[in-house]
C-alpha positions as a printed Julia matrix, in Angstrom:
295×3 Matrix{Float64}:
 107.4   100.55   80.77
 104.06   99.04   81.9
 101.31  101.14   83.5
 101.72   99.69   87.0
 105.43  100.52   87.0
 104.71  104.09   85.86
 102.11  104.46   88.62
 104.52  103.09   91.24
 107.25  105.47   90.12
 104.98  108.52   90.28
 103.64  107.39   93.65
 107.2   107.07   94.96
 107.88  110.67   93.94
 104.71  111.79   95.7
 105.67  109.85   98.79
 109.23  111.18   98.89
 107.91  114.71   98.69
 106.59  114.2   102.21
 109.41  111.95  103.45
 110.22  112.08  107.15
 113.66  111.16  108.48
 112.49  109.24  111.54
 109.56  107.16  112.72
 108.06  105.84  115.98
 108.06  107.92  119.17
 111.45  108.18  120.86
 113.12  109.56  123.97
 113.75  113.32  123.85
 117.25  112.92  125.31
 118.59  110.32  122.85
 119.87  110.99  119.33
 117.02  109.83  117.05
 119.56  108.43  114.6
 120.23  105.64  117.11
 116.74  104.27  116.5
 117.17  104.13  112.75
 117.68  100.79  110.97
 118.57  100.52  107.31
 117.4    96.96  106.61
 113.92   95.82  107.68
 113.68   92.41  109.37
 112.8    89.7   106.88
 109.47   89.11  108.65
 108.4    92.79  108.52
 105.96   93.21  105.62
 104.46   96.53  104.51
 100.72   96.32  103.95
  98.73   98.34  101.4
  98.04  101.88  102.63
  99.37  102.0   106.22
 100.6    99.47  108.74
 102.44   96.18  108.57
 102.03   92.44  108.73
 104.38   89.69  109.89
 105.61   86.77  107.79
 104.94   83.64  109.9
 105.17   80.99  107.18
 106.09   80.81  103.52
 102.36   81.1   102.68
 101.02   83.17  105.59
 101.1    86.68  107.06
  99.69   87.68  110.44
  98.34   91.2   111.02
  95.97   93.2   113.2
  92.57   93.0   111.54
  92.17   96.76  111.52
  94.98   97.21  108.98
  92.69   95.51  106.46
  90.95   98.5   104.87
  87.9    96.6   103.68
  85.93   99.82  103.23
  88.22  101.01  100.41
  90.04   98.0    98.96
  89.28   94.45   97.91
  92.39   92.57   99.07
  91.78   89.17   97.54
  93.77   88.61   94.33
  95.59   91.91   94.78
  99.4    92.17   94.5
 101.65   92.53   97.52
 105.42   92.96   97.57
 107.38   90.72   99.94
 110.8    92.36  100.26
 110.99   93.26   96.6
 109.36   90.12   95.21
 105.81   90.35   93.88
 103.21   88.03   95.35
  99.41   87.88   95.47
  96.97   87.93   98.38
  94.97   84.75   97.92
  92.75   85.05  101.02
  92.15   87.23  104.07
  90.78   85.52  107.19
  89.49   87.94  109.83
  89.05   86.51  113.32
  85.34   85.67  113.77
  85.13   87.94  116.84
  86.6    90.95  115.07
  84.29   93.94  114.74
  85.31   97.33  113.44
  85.41   99.69  116.4
  82.83  102.44  116.05
  83.62  106.14  116.15
  83.33  107.71  119.58
  84.87  110.68  121.35
  84.66  109.5   124.95
  85.75  106.57  127.08
  83.16  104.27  125.49
  85.69  103.98  122.66
  88.33  102.82  125.14
  85.9   100.18  126.42
  85.25   99.02  122.86
  88.96   98.74  122.19
  89.66   96.77  125.36
  86.87   94.34  124.5
  87.82   93.99  120.85
  89.72   91.29  118.96
  92.26   92.54  116.44
  93.88   89.82  114.38
  93.77   88.45  110.82
  95.55   85.88  108.69
  96.59   86.58  105.11
  97.31   83.68  102.77
  99.77   84.27   99.95
  99.33   82.66   96.57
 103.03   81.93   96.03
 105.46   80.51   98.62
 108.0    82.97  100.0
 111.45   81.47   99.66
 113.84   84.45   99.62
 113.26   85.63  103.22
 112.54   83.73  106.44
 109.39   83.77  108.59
 109.5    84.37  112.33
 108.5    81.8   115.0
 105.59   82.72  117.26
 105.66   82.83  121.05
 103.35   80.18  122.53
 103.57   80.56  126.33
 101.72   82.97  128.62
 104.58   84.47  130.64
 105.27   87.62  128.6
 104.93   90.06  131.51
 108.3    91.61  132.34
 109.93   90.65  129.04
 112.1    93.26  127.35
 111.07   93.59  123.73
 112.23   95.15  120.49
 109.6    96.83  118.32
 109.48   98.22  114.78
 107.53  100.94  112.99
 107.41  103.44  110.12
 104.71  105.68  111.57
 104.48  109.1   113.18
 107.57  110.89  114.44
 107.97  112.69  117.76
 109.44  112.45  121.25
 107.98  111.87  124.67
 108.12  115.62  125.32
 106.61  116.87  122.06
 104.2   113.99  121.45
 103.73  112.8   117.89
 103.93  115.35  115.12
 100.55  115.86  113.51
 100.09  114.25  110.08
 103.55  112.64  110.14
 102.39  109.03  110.05
 102.93  108.37  106.37
 101.54  109.1   102.89
  99.43  112.24  102.85
  96.36  113.48  101.03
  98.07  113.84   97.65
  99.01  110.16   97.66
  95.47  109.18   98.73
  94.01  111.26   95.91
  96.4   109.67   93.43
  95.2   106.24   94.57
  91.59  107.3    94.07
  92.42  108.18   90.46
  94.47  105.09   89.64
  92.29  102.47   91.33
  89.99  102.35   88.3
  92.7   101.02   85.99
  95.39   99.56   88.26
  95.76   97.18   91.21
  98.48   99.39   92.68
  98.09  100.53   96.31
 100.66  102.68   98.12
 102.47  101.52  101.27
 104.87  103.04  103.81
 107.87  101.13  102.45
 109.73  104.31  101.46
 109.47  105.74  104.97
 112.23  105.28  107.49
 111.93  102.15  109.63
 113.01  102.4   113.25
 113.36  100.0   116.12
 112.88  100.7   119.8
 112.85   98.88  123.14
 110.36   98.63  125.96
 109.21   96.19  128.66
 105.89   94.37  128.9
 103.97   95.55  131.97
 100.7    93.69  131.4
  99.76   90.45  129.66
  96.01   89.94  129.83
  93.94   87.73  127.55
  94.24   89.13  123.99
  96.5    92.1   124.85
 100.08   92.92  125.76
 100.78   96.42  127.12
 103.7    98.62  128.06
 104.23  102.2   129.24
 106.52  104.78  127.63
 108.96  105.73  130.41
 111.51  108.56  130.57
 115.04  109.22  131.8
 116.14  106.99  134.71
 113.1   104.72  134.39
 113.58  104.18  130.66
 115.61  101.74  128.62
 118.5   103.25  126.6
 116.42  103.12  123.38
 113.01  103.37  125.04
 110.26  104.08  122.55
 106.65  103.48  121.68
 104.29  103.3   118.73
 102.8   106.25  116.85
  99.98  106.63  114.36
 100.7   104.49  111.31
 102.66  101.86  113.25
  99.82   99.32  113.4
 101.01   95.77  112.82
 104.58   96.54  113.79
 106.08   93.5   115.51
 107.38   93.3   119.06
 109.87   90.48  119.48
 112.22   88.87  121.96
 115.47   87.17  121.02
 116.38   83.6   121.91
 119.84   82.46  120.9
 120.0    85.69  118.88
 116.93   84.67  116.87
 113.68   86.7   116.98
 110.39   85.3   118.3
 107.12   87.19  117.75
 105.17   88.25  120.86
 102.71   90.75  119.45
 101.68   93.36  116.87
 100.91   97.03  117.46
  97.16   97.62  117.74
  96.1   100.78  119.67
  96.96  103.19  122.5
  95.2   104.08  125.71
  93.95  107.64  126.2
  91.99  109.77  128.66
  88.97  111.93  127.9
  87.95  112.98  124.4
  90.08  111.1   121.88
  89.69  113.98  119.4
  91.4   116.31  121.85
  93.96  113.86  123.25
  97.62  114.42  122.38
  99.29  111.07  121.66
 102.94  110.09  121.94
 103.83  111.55  125.34
 105.61  109.85  128.22
 103.52  107.49  130.38
 101.29  106.61  127.42
 100.33  102.93  127.29
 100.71  101.04  124.0
  98.58   97.95  123.34
  99.53   94.97  121.18
  97.63   91.95  119.89
  98.95   89.03  121.94
 100.02   86.23  119.61
 100.11   83.48  122.25
  96.41   84.03  123.07
  95.44   83.21  119.48
  97.61   80.11  119.09
  94.69   77.69  118.61
  92.92   79.95  116.12
  96.09   80.42  114.08
  96.82   76.7   113.94
  93.2    75.93  113.05
  93.78   77.69  109.74
  97.44   76.97  109.05
  97.82   73.49  110.53
  99.28   72.19  107.27
 101.8    75.01  107.14
 105.17   75.34  108.82
 104.19   77.82  111.53
 106.36   77.31  114.61
 105.42   78.23  118.19
 108.18   78.54  120.75
């Protein structure tokens, strides 16, 4: 057994020790098992550490830029698993206007987030042929659309808010990574955490962002839900002729007051997604020779 396989096996045991049954934030009055899905969409790709990317072409992933942990990991030439098949990250292209949002405990952070750009392209070394990419939405009429979203992050309901420290691998797994990074390219992901899907409706489509509010009871959809910590990069899609089309990727959430004291995951919270249609020209500038499809 090679060293990377041993490390992955031990990491799986560490991860399962903190396994949570459900993910994303759900209605309090709906059985959480109804949100659970056993098979991830082919375009849903777990990124190193936390968060997800979206397969948009046999050679390309699309992700929020902030899921690229450049402060702790050199992504280029590192392995990545695409639904059980090993691949390699050949290149990461951050949008030129992306800047890491600075730490702040007041509404200046909310201003930074609203003014930010959160998108990156990831080129794969080997073509992906065993699963299919998702087409991208190219028009600007997303407001009012009913969407389906995906995530493996924090658990909770609109009444309780998200459960603290439930968003994925914990400190033990992080410490294990710190030990193994000196002799292995392995990096943990959230792939062994339960994936869930939820529904919501776009209430705002403005420049680089799509937004929706987490409603309750009579105002909510049957499987109304929203994102939690650790859900970054999770896709929101619509279906045309029963086929998914990508509208956006989970990026951040609005808050009031001191972010350190704010309790996330409650009803009326607004979730914010990187708007794919806004970045159409930038995406095609880099992948014009690929098979990316806008619909």
